[in-house]
Coordinates of C-alpha atoms and ligand atoms in Angstrom, one line a residue:
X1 CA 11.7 11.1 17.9
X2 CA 13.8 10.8 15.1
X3 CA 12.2 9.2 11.8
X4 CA 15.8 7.8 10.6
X5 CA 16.4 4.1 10.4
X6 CA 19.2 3.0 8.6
X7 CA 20.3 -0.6 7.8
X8 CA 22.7 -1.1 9.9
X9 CA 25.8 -4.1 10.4
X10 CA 25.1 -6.0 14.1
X11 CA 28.0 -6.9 16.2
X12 CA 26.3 -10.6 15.8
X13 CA 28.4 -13.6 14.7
X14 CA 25.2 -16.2 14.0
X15 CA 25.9 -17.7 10.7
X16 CA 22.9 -16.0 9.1
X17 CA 22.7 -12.3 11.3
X18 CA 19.5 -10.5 10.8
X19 CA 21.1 -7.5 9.5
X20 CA 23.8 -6.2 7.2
X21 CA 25.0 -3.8 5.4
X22 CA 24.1 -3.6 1.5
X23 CA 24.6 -2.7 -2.1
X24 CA 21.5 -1.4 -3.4
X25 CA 19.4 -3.8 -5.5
X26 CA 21.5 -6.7 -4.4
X27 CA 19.9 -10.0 -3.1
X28 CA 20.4 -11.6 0.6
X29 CA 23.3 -13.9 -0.7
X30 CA 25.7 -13.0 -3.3
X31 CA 24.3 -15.9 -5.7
X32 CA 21.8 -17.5 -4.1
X33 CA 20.2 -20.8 -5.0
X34 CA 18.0 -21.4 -8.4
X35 CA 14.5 -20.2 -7.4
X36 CA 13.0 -21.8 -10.3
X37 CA 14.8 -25.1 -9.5
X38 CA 13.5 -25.4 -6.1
X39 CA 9.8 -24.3 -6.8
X40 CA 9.8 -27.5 -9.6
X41 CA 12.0 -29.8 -6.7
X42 CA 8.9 -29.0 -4.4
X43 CA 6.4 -30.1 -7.1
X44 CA 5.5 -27.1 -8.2
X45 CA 4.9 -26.1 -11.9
X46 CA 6.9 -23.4 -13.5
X47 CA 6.3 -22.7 -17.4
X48 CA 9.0 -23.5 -18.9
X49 CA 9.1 -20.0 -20.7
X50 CA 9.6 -18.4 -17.6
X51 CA 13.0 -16.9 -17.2
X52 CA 13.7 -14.4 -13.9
X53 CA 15.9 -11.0 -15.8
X54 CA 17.2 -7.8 -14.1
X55 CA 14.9 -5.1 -15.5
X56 CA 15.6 -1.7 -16.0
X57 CA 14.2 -0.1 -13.2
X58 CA 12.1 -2.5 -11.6
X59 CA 14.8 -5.0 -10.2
X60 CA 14.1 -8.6 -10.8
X61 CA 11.2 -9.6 -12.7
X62 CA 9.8 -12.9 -14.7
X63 CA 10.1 -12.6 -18.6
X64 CA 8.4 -15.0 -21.1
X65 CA 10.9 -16.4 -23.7
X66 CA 8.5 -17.7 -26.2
X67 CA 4.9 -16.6 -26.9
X68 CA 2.2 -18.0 -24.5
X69 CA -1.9 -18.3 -25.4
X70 CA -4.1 -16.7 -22.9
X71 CA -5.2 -19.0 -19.9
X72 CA -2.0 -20.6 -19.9
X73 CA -1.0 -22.0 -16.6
X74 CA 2.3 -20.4 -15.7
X75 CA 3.5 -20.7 -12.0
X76 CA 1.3 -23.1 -9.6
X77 CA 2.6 -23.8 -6.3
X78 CA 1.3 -26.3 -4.0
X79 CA 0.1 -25.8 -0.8
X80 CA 3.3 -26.3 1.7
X81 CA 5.4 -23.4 -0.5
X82 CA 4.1 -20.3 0.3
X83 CA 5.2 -19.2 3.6
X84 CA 2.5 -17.9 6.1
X85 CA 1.8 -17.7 10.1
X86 CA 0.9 -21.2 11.0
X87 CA 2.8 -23.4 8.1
X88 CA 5.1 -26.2 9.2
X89 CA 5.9 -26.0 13.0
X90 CA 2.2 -25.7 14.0
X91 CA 2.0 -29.3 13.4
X92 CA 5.2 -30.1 14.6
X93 CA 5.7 -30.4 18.8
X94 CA 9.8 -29.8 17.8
X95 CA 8.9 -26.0 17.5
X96 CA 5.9 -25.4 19.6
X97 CA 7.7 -22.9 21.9
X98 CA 9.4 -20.7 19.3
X99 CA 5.7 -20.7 17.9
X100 CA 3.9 -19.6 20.7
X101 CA 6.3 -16.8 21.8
X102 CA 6.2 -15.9 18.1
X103 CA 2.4 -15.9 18.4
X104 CA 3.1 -13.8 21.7
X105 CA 4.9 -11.3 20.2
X106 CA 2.7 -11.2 16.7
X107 CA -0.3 -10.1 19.4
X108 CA 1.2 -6.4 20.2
X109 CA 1.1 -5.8 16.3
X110 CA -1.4 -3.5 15.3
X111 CA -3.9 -5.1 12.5
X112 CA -3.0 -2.2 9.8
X113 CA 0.8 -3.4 10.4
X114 CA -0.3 -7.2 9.3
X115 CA 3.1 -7.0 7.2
X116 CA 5.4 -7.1 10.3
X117 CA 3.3 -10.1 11.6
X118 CA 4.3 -12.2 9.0
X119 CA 7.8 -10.6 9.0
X120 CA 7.9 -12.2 12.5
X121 CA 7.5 -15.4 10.6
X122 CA 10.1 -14.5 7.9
X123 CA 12.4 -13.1 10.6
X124 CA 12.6 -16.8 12.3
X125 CA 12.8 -18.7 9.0
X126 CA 15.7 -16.2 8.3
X127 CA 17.1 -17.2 11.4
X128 CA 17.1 -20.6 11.6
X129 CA 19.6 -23.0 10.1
X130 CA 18.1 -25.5 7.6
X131 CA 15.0 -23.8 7.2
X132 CA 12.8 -25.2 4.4
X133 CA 12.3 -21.7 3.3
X134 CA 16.5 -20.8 3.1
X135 CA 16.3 -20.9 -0.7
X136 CA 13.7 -18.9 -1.1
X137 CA 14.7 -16.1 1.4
X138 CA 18.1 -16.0 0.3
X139 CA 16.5 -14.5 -3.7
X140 CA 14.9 -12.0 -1.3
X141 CA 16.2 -8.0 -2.0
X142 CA 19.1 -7.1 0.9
X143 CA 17.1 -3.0 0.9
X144 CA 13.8 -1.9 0.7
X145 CA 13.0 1.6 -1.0
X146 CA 10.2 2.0 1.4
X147 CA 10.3 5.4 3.5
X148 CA 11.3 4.3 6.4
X149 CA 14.8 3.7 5.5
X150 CA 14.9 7.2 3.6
X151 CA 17.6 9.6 5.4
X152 CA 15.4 12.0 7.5
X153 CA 16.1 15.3 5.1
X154 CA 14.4 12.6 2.2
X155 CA 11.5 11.9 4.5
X156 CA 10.7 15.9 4.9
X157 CA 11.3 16.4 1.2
X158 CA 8.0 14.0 1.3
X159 CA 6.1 17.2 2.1
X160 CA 2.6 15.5 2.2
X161 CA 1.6 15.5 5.8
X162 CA -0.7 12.3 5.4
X163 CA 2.3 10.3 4.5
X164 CA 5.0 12.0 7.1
X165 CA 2.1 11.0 9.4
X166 CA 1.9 7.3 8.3
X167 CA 6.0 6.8 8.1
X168 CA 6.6 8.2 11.5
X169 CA 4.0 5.9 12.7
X170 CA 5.9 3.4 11.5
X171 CA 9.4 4.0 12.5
X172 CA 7.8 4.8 16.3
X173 CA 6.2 1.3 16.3
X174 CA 9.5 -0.6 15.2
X175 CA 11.3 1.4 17.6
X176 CA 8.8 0.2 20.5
X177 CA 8.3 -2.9 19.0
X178 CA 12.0 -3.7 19.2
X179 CA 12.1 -2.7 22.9
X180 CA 9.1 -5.3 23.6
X181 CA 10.7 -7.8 22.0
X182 CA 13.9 -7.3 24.4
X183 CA 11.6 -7.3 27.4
X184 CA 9.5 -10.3 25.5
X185 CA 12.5 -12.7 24.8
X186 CA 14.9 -12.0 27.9
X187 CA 14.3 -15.2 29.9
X188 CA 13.2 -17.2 27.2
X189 CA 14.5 -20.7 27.3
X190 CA 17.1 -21.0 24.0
X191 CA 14.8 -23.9 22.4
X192 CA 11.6 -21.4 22.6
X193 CA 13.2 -18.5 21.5
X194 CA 11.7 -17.9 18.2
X195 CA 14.9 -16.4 16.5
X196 CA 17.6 -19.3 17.1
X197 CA 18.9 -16.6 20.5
X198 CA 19.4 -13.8 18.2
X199 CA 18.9 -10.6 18.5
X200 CA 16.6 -8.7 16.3
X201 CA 16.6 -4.6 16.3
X202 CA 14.3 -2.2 14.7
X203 CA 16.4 -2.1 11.5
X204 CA 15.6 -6.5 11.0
X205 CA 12.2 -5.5 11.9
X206 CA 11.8 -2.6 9.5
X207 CA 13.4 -5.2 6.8
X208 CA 11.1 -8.3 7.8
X209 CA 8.2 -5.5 7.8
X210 CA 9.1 -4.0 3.9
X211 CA 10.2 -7.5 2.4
X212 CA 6.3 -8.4 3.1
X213 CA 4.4 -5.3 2.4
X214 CA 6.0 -5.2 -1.1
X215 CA 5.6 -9.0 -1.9
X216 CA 3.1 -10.4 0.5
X217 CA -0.1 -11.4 -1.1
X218 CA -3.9 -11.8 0.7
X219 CA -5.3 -15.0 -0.2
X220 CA -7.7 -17.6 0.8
X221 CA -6.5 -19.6 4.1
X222 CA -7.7 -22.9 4.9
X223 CA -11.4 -23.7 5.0
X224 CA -13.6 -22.7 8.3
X225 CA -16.2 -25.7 10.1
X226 CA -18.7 -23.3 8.2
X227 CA -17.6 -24.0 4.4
X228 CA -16.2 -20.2 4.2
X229 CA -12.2 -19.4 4.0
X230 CA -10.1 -17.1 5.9
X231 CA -7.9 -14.2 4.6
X232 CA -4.4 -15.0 4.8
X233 CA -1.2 -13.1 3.9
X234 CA 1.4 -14.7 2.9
X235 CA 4.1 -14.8 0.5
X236 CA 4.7 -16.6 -2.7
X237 CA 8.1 -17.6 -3.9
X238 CA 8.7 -16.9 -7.0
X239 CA 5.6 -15.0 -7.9
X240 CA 6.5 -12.6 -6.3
X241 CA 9.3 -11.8 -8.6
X242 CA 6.5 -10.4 -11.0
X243 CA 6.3 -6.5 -11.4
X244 CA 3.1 -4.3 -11.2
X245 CA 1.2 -2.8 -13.8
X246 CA -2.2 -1.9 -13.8
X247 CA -2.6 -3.1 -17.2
X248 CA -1.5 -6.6 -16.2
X249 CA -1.2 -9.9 -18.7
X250 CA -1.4 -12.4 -15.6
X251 CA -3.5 -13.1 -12.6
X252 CA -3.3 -14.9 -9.6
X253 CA -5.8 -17.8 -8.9
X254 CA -6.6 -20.0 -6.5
X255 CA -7.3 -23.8 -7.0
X256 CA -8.4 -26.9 -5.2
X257 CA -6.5 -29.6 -6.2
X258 CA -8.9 -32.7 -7.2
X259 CA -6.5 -35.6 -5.5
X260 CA -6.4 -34.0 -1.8
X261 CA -8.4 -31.1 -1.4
X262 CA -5.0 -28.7 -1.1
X263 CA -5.7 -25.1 -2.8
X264 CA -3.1 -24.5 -5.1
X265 CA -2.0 -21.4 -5.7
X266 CA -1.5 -20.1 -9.3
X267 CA -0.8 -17.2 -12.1
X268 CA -2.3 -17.7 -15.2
X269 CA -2.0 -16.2 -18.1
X270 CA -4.5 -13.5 -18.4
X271 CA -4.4 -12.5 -22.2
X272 CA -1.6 -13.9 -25.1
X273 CA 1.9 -12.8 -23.8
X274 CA 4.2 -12.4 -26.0
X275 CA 7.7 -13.4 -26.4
X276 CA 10.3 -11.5 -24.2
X277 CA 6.9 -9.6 -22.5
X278 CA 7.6 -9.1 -19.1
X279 CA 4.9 -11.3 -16.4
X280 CA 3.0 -8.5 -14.9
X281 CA 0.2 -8.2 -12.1
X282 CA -2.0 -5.8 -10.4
X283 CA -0.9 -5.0 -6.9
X284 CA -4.4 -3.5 -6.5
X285 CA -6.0 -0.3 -7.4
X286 CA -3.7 1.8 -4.7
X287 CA -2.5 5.5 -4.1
X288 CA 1.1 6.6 -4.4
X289 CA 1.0 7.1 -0.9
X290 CA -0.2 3.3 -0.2
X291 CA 2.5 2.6 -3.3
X292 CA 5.3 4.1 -1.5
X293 CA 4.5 3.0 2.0
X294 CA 4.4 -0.7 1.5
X295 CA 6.3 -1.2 -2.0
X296 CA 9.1 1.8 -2.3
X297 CA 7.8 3.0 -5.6
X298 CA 5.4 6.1 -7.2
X299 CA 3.3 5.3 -10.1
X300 CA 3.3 8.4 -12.9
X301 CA -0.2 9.7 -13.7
X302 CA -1.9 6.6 -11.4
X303 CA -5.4 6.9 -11.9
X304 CA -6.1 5.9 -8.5
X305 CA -3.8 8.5 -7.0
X306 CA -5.9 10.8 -4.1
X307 CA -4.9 13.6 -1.1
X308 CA -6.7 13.5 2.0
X309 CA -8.1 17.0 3.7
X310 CA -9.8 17.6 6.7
X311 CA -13.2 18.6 6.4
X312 CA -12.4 21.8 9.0
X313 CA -14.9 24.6 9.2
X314 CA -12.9 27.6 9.3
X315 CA -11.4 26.6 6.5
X316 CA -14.4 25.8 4.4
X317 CA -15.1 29.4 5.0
X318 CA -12.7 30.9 4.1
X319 CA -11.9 28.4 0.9
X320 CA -15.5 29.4 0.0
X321 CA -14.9 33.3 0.2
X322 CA -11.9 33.0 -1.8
X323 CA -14.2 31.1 -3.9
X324 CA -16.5 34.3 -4.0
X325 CA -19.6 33.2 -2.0
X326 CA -20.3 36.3 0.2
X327 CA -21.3 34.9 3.8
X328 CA -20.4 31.1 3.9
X329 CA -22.5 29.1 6.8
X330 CA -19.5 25.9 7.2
X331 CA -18.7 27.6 10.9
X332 CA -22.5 28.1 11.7
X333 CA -24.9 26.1 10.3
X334 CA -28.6 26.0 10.1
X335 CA -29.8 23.4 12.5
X336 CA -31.0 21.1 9.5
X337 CA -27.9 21.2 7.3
X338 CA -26.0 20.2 10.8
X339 CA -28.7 17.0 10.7
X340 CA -27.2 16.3 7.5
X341 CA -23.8 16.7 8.5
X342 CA -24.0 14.6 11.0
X343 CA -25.9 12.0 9.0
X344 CA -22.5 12.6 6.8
X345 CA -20.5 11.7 9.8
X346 CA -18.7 15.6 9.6
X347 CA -20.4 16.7 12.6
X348 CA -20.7 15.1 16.1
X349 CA -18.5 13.1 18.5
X350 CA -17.4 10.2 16.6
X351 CA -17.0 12.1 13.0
X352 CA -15.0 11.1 10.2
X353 CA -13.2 14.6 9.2
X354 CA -10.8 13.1 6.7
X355 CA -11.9 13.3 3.2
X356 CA -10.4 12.8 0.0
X357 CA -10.1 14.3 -3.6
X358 CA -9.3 12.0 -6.2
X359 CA -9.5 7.6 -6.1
X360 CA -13.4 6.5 -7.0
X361 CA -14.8 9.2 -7.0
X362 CA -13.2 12.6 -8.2
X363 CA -14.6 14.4 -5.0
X364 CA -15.7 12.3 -2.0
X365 CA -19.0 11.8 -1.9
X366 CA -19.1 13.1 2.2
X367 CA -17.3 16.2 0.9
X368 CA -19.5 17.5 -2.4
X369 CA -22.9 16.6 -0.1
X370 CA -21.5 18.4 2.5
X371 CA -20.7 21.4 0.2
X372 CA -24.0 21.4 -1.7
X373 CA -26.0 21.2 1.6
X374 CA -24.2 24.1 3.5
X375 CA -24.6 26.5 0.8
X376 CA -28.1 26.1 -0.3
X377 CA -30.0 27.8 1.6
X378 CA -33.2 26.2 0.2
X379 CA -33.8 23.9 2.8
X380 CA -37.0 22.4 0.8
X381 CA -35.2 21.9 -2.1
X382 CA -32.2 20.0 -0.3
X383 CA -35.2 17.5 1.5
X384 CA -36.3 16.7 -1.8
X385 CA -32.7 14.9 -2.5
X386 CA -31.6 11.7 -0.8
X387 CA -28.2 11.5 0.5
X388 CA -26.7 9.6 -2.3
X389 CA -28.1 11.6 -4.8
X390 CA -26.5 14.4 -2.9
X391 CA -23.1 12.8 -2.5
X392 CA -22.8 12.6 -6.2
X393 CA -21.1 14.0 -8.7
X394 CA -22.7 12.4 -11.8
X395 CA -26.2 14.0 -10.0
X396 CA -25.6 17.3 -12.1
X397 CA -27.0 20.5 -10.5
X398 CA -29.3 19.0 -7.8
X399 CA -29.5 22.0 -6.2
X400 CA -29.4 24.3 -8.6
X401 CA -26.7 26.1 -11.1
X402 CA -25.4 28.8 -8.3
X403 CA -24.9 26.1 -5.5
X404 CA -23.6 23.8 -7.3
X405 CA -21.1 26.4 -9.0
X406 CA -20.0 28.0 -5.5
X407 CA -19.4 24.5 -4.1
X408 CA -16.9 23.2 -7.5
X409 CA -15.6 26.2 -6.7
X410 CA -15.0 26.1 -3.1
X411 CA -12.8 22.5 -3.8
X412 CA -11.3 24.2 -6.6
X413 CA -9.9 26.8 -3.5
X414 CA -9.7 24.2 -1.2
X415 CA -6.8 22.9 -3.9
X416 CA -5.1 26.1 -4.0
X417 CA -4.8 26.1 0.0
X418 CA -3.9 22.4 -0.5
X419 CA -1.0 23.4 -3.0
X420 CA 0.3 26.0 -0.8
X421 CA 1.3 23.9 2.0
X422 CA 4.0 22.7 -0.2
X423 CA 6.8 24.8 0.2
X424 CA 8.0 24.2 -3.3
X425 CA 6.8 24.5 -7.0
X426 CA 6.2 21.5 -9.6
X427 CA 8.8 22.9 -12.1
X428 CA 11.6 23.6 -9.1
X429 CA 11.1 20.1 -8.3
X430 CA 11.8 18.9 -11.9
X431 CA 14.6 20.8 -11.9
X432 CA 15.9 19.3 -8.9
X433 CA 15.0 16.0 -10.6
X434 CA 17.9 16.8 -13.2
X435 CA 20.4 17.0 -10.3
X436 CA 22.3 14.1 -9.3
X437 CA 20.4 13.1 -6.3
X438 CA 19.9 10.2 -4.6
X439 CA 17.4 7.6 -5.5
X440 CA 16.0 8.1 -1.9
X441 CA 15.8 11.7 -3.0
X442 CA 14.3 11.1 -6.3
X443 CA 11.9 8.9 -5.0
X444 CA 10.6 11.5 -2.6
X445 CA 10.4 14.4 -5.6
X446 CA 8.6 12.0 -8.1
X447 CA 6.5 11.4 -5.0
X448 CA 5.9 15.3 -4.6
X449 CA 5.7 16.2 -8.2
X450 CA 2.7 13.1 -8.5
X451 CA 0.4 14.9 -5.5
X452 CA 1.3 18.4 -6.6
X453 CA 0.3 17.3 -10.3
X454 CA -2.9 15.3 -8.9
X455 CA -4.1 18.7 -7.4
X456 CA -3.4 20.5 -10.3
X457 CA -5.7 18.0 -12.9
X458 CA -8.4 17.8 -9.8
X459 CA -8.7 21.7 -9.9
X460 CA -8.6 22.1 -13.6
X461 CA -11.4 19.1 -14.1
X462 CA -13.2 20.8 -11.5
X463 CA -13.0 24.2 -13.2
X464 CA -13.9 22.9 -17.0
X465 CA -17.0 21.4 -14.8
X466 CA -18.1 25.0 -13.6
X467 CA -17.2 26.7 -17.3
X468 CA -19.9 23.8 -18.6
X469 CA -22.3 24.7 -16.0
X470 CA -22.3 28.6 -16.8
X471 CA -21.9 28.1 -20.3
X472 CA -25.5 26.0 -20.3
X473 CA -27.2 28.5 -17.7
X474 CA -26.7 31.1 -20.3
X475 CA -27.1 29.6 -23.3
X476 CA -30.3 30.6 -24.7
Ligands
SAM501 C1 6.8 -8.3 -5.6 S1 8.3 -7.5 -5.8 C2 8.6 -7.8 -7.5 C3 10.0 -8.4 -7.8 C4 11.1 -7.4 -7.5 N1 11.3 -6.5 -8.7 C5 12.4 -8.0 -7.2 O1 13.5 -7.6 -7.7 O2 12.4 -8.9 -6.4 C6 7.8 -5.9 -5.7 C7 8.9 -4.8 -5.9 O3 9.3 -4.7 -7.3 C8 9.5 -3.4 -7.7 N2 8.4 -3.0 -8.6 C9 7.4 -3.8 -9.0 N3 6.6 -3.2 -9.9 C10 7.0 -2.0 -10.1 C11 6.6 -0.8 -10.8 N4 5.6 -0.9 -11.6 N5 7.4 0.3 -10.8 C12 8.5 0.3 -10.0 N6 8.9 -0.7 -9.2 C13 8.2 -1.8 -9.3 C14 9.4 -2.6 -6.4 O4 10.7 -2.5 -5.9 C15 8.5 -3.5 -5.5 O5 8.7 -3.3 -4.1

């Protein structure tokens, strides 16, 4: 199936169609209402150094214009703002049908896709006239730099399997998912139909789906019988015009509010910030691929950057010879080291066999145990370990100098292998890079350039680890 999804003009003559075509960067309306206006109109609290400003390269963003002292309140918004499943028309009979065929339709959504469940929601308040949340939808971005709008050729110049994997996933469920909704809304009254009669295709989906991945936030719901609160997605108007850094100055926080027990939600100033300092918070501590997939952008040197392998005998074995360990057991091994494998969950039915280099840890834990336990042959030494002890790195040498070697070594091949399933080299890409290419293009190289250069710093760690090793084995 093809992986291409443009955004594409429908024939539809609604006042506000779910799809259009766009300039890049621009909003859903050519000038769209104040955004700062309406939060305060709704009795919310904006600073009033907060200013929204087109940024270099990061679109819109909030900018302080005077200097503010750390723990300053900044943006709080009260309870009925953001917009989440369930707001509004649950209390109201007026909408209850919409609502439950919206609920309908949010039930074939897989859980990892808990974006496009909410971009149900955003879909019908883009839909429907007079919706309370018109003025904040209308600031929302027109395109999404998000994969699944790349041209196809972009998607392949990707050339990390893991994410060509998690992108065609996602462009195959929007193109069933639009077909369900066809079958879903066909004989729907017009006053239950939860987009106003309109019809929405996989490109509105795919927008709905990206508009809340890259701005959505997970946050405290409404309070259980029990005292405990849910999770809740759900997107914050004008908060979510702050950037990402992992080196942010503000934070989100969530507040009960004394006079009626509603939770407020808020960003607070997390250190001084100083005059014309852009407001910036931590998306979370994610890869480039998770970076890419949900927000359409590739952090440079991210520290929590990692690639995924398959833990795969065959190719253990041979990463290990190439690693020059003379008869490596990873396709045959000793009944006791598969115990341990299995009690790794890398051997058995219902194993795990992805593993990752890079995030936390430098090597997964699963991974370097596995690797220490298959070539020792010292099966007394090896029961005199625990598991965790085994599974880490900071445990230097737990089974001795020449095991310990011949596994660092065996990732350090594993890396090569890695690096030569992509079909081009770090400096051809930079040159590329210098071309004029697309931004969809670019975005895929910088993508490239970031895993091929994670490799690279994994194996050369890895290596200085193994030159420290010898080095103190013959030292006198
Ligand atoms: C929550 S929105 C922030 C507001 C957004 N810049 C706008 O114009 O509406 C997240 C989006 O901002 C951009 N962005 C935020 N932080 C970024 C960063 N550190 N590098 C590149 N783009 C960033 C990306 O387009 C991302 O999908």
């Amino acid at each position: 199936m093809s992986t291409k999804m443009m955004l594409m003009a429908n024939s539809l003559t609604h006042v506000r169609p779910l799809t259009c075509a766009a300039a890049a960067g621009s909003r859903l309306v050519p000038q769209p209402p104040d955004l700062i206006k309406w939060v305060k109109s709704e009795g919310g609290f904006v600073h009033k150094s907060v200013q929204i400003a087109q940024g270099d390269s990061f679109g819109l963003g909030l900018v302080a214009s005077e200097d503010i002292p750390k723990g300053s309140d900044i943006i709080a918004l009260p309870q009925h703002i953001p917009l989440k499943i369930g707001s509004l028309e649950a209390e109201t009979s007026l909408d209850a049908g919409a609502h439950s065929a919206l609920i309908k339709l949010a039930q074939h959504v897989p859980e990892e896709l808990w974006a496009m469940k909410l971009g149900l929601k955003l879909l019908q308040e883009r839909a429907k006239k007079g919706s309370f949340w018109w003025p904040y939808i209308s600031n929302l971005p027109e395109t999404y730099t998000v994969p699944i709008f790349f041209p196809g050729e972009d998607i392949k110049n990707l050339q990390y399997a893991p994410l060509l994997y998690q992108v065609n996933k996602r462009c195959r469920f929007l193109l069933e998912f639009d077909k369900i909704l066809k079958h879903e809304l066909e004989n729907l009254k017009p006053d239950d139909h939860p987009f106003g009669g309109q019809h929405v295709d996989s490109s509105a989906l795919g927008w709905a789906m990206s508009a809340v991945s890259s701005r959505a936030f997970r946050l405290y719901g409404s309070k259980r019988p029990d005292g405990t609160r849910s999770n809740v997605p759900m997107m914050l108007p004008l908060i979510d015009m702050c950037n990402h850094s992992f080196d942010p100055n503000a934070e989100i926080v969530q507040e009960e509010e004394n006079r009626n027990r509603n939770m407020l939600v808020k960003v607070v100033a997390g250190r001084q910030i100083k005059q014309n300092d852009p407001f910036l918070l931590n998306y979370g501590c994610l890869s480039n691929d998770l970076f890419l997939l949900d927000y359409g952008f590739v952090i440079p040197s991210n520290p929590y950057d990692c690639i995924e392998l398959k833990y795969d005998a065959a190719l253990l074995d041979a990463a290990s010879m190439a690693a020059g360990v003379s008869s490596p057991k990873f396709s045959s091994p000793s009944p006791w080291q598969q115990q341990i494998l299995s009690h790794l969950n890398l051997d058995g039915q219902n194993s795990d066999l992805k593993v990752t280099l890079g995030g936390r840890e430098l090597v997964e834990g699963r991974l370097l145990a596995a690797l220490r336990v298959v070539l020792s042959n010292d099966e007394e030494t090896v029961q005199q370990h625990d598991l965790e002890a085994l599974k880490s790195l900071t445990v230097e040498v737990p089974l001795g100098t020449s095991t310990e070697v011949a596994a660092l070594r065996t990732i350090v091949a594993l890396c090569v292998i890695a690096l030569g399933h992509f079909p081009t080299k770090i400096m051809e890409d930079e040159s590329l890079l210098k071309q004029n290419v697309s931004p969809t293009t670019e975005l895929a190289l910088q993508f490239r350039i970031q895993k091929k250069s994670f490799i690279v710093d994994v194996m050369r760690d890895l290596s200085k680890r193994v030159k420290l090793l010898l080095a103190k084995e013959s030292a006198p």
